CSV table of C-alpha atoms in Angstrom, one decimal:
chain,number,residue,atom,x,y,z
A,358,ASP,CA,-70.4,-50.3,93.9
A,359,LEU,CA,-73.2,-47.0,94.4
A,360,GLU,CA,-71.5,-44.9,91.4
A,361,LEU,CA,-70.5,-48.5,89.3
A,362,LEU,CA,-74.4,-49.2,90.0
A,363,TYR,CA,-75.8,-45.7,89.8
A,364,SER,CA,-73.9,-43.0,87.7
A,365,GLU,CA,-75.2,-41.6,84.9
A,366,PRO,CA,-72.0,-40.7,82.7
A,367,GLN,CA,-73.3,-39.2,79.3
A,368,SER,CA,-71.0,-40.8,76.9
A,369,ARG,CA,-72.2,-44.5,78.4
A,370,LEU,CA,-73.9,-46.6,76.6
A,371,VAL,CA,-74.4,-50.0,77.3
A,372,VAL,CA,-75.1,-52.3,74.4
A,373,THR,CA,-76.0,-55.9,73.7
A,374,VAL,CA,-73.6,-58.0,70.9
A,375,SER,CA,-74.0,-61.5,69.3
A,376,PRO,CA,-71.0,-63.3,70.6
A,377,HIS,CA,-70.8,-64.0,66.2
A,378,HIS,CA,-70.3,-60.8,66.5
A,379,THR,CA,-67.9,-58.9,69.5
A,380,ALA,CA,-64.4,-59.1,67.9
A,381,ALA,CA,-65.9,-56.8,65.3
A,382,PHE,CA,-68.0,-54.3,67.0
A,383,GLU,CA,-64.9,-54.0,70.1
A,384,THR,CA,-62.5,-54.1,66.8
A,385,LEU,CA,-65.4,-50.4,66.4
A,386,PHE,CA,-63.9,-48.9,69.5
A,387,THR,CA,-61.2,-49.2,69.6
A,388,GLY,CA,-58.5,-47.3,72.3
A,389,GLN,CA,-62.2,-46.6,72.9
A,390,PRO,CA,-62.5,-46.8,77.1
A,391,MET,CA,-65.1,-49.7,77.0
A,392,GLY,CA,-65.3,-53.0,78.9
A,393,ARG,CA,-68.0,-56.2,79.3
A,394,LEU,CA,-70.1,-55.6,81.5
A,395,GLY,CA,-72.1,-59.6,81.4
A,396,SER,CA,-73.5,-61.6,79.2
A,397,VAL,CA,-77.1,-62.1,78.5
A,398,THR,CA,-78.3,-66.1,79.8
A,399,GLN,CA,-81.1,-67.6,79.9
A,400,SER,CA,-82.2,-67.3,83.5
A,401,PRO,CA,-84.9,-64.3,84.2
A,402,ALA,CA,-83.5,-62.9,86.0
A,403,LEU,CA,-81.1,-59.9,86.3
A,404,THR,CA,-77.7,-60.9,88.4
A,405,LEU,CA,-74.9,-58.3,89.4
A,406,ARG,CA,-71.4,-59.0,90.5
A,407,ARG,CA,-68.6,-57.6,91.9
A,408,GLY,CA,-66.0,-60.8,91.6
A,409,SER,CA,-67.8,-62.9,94.0
A,410,VAL,CA,-69.7,-60.6,96.1
A,411,VAL,CA,-73.6,-60.3,94.6
A,412,LEU,CA,-74.5,-56.7,94.4
A,413,CYS,CA,-78.3,-57.1,93.1
A,414,ASP,CA,-80.8,-60.2,92.0
A,415,GLU,CA,-83.4,-60.2,90.8
A,416,PRO,CA,-86.5,-61.1,88.4
A,417,ALA,CA,-87.0,-59.4,85.2
A,418,GLU,CA,-89.9,-59.0,84.9
A,419,ALA,CA,-90.1,-57.3,89.0
A,420,LEU,CA,-87.7,-55.0,87.6
A,421,ALA,CA,-89.3,-53.6,84.3
A,422,GLN,CA,-92.8,-53.3,86.0
A,423,ALA,CA,-91.0,-51.2,89.0
A,424,PHE,CA,-89.8,-48.8,85.9
A,425,LYS,CA,-92.8,-48.7,84.1
A,426,ALA,CA,-95.4,-48.0,87.0
A,427,THR,CA,-92.3,-44.4,87.5
A,428,LEU,CA,-94.3,-44.1,84.1
A,429,ALA,CA,-97.4,-44.8,84.6
A,430,TRP,CA,-98.2,-41.6,85.9
C-alpha cells in the first residue's frame, strides 16, 4: 500500500474528468494502462480506501496547508 500511495513514476498522471466526459476520456487512452482511482464528492476530506480498508481520511484543507508549508521557506 505504501508503494501505491507514494511512488512517483514519471509517466503517471492524475486527472479529474467530469462524469459525462468519462467515456470519451477513456477512449483517448485505449491500449494504455489506466484505472479509475476514485470520485469527487461533496465531502471536504480526502479519503483513500483499498477495498474496505481506509488508508487515509484527512481534511482536505489540512492537507493543503501541510503541502503549502513545505513551500514557505
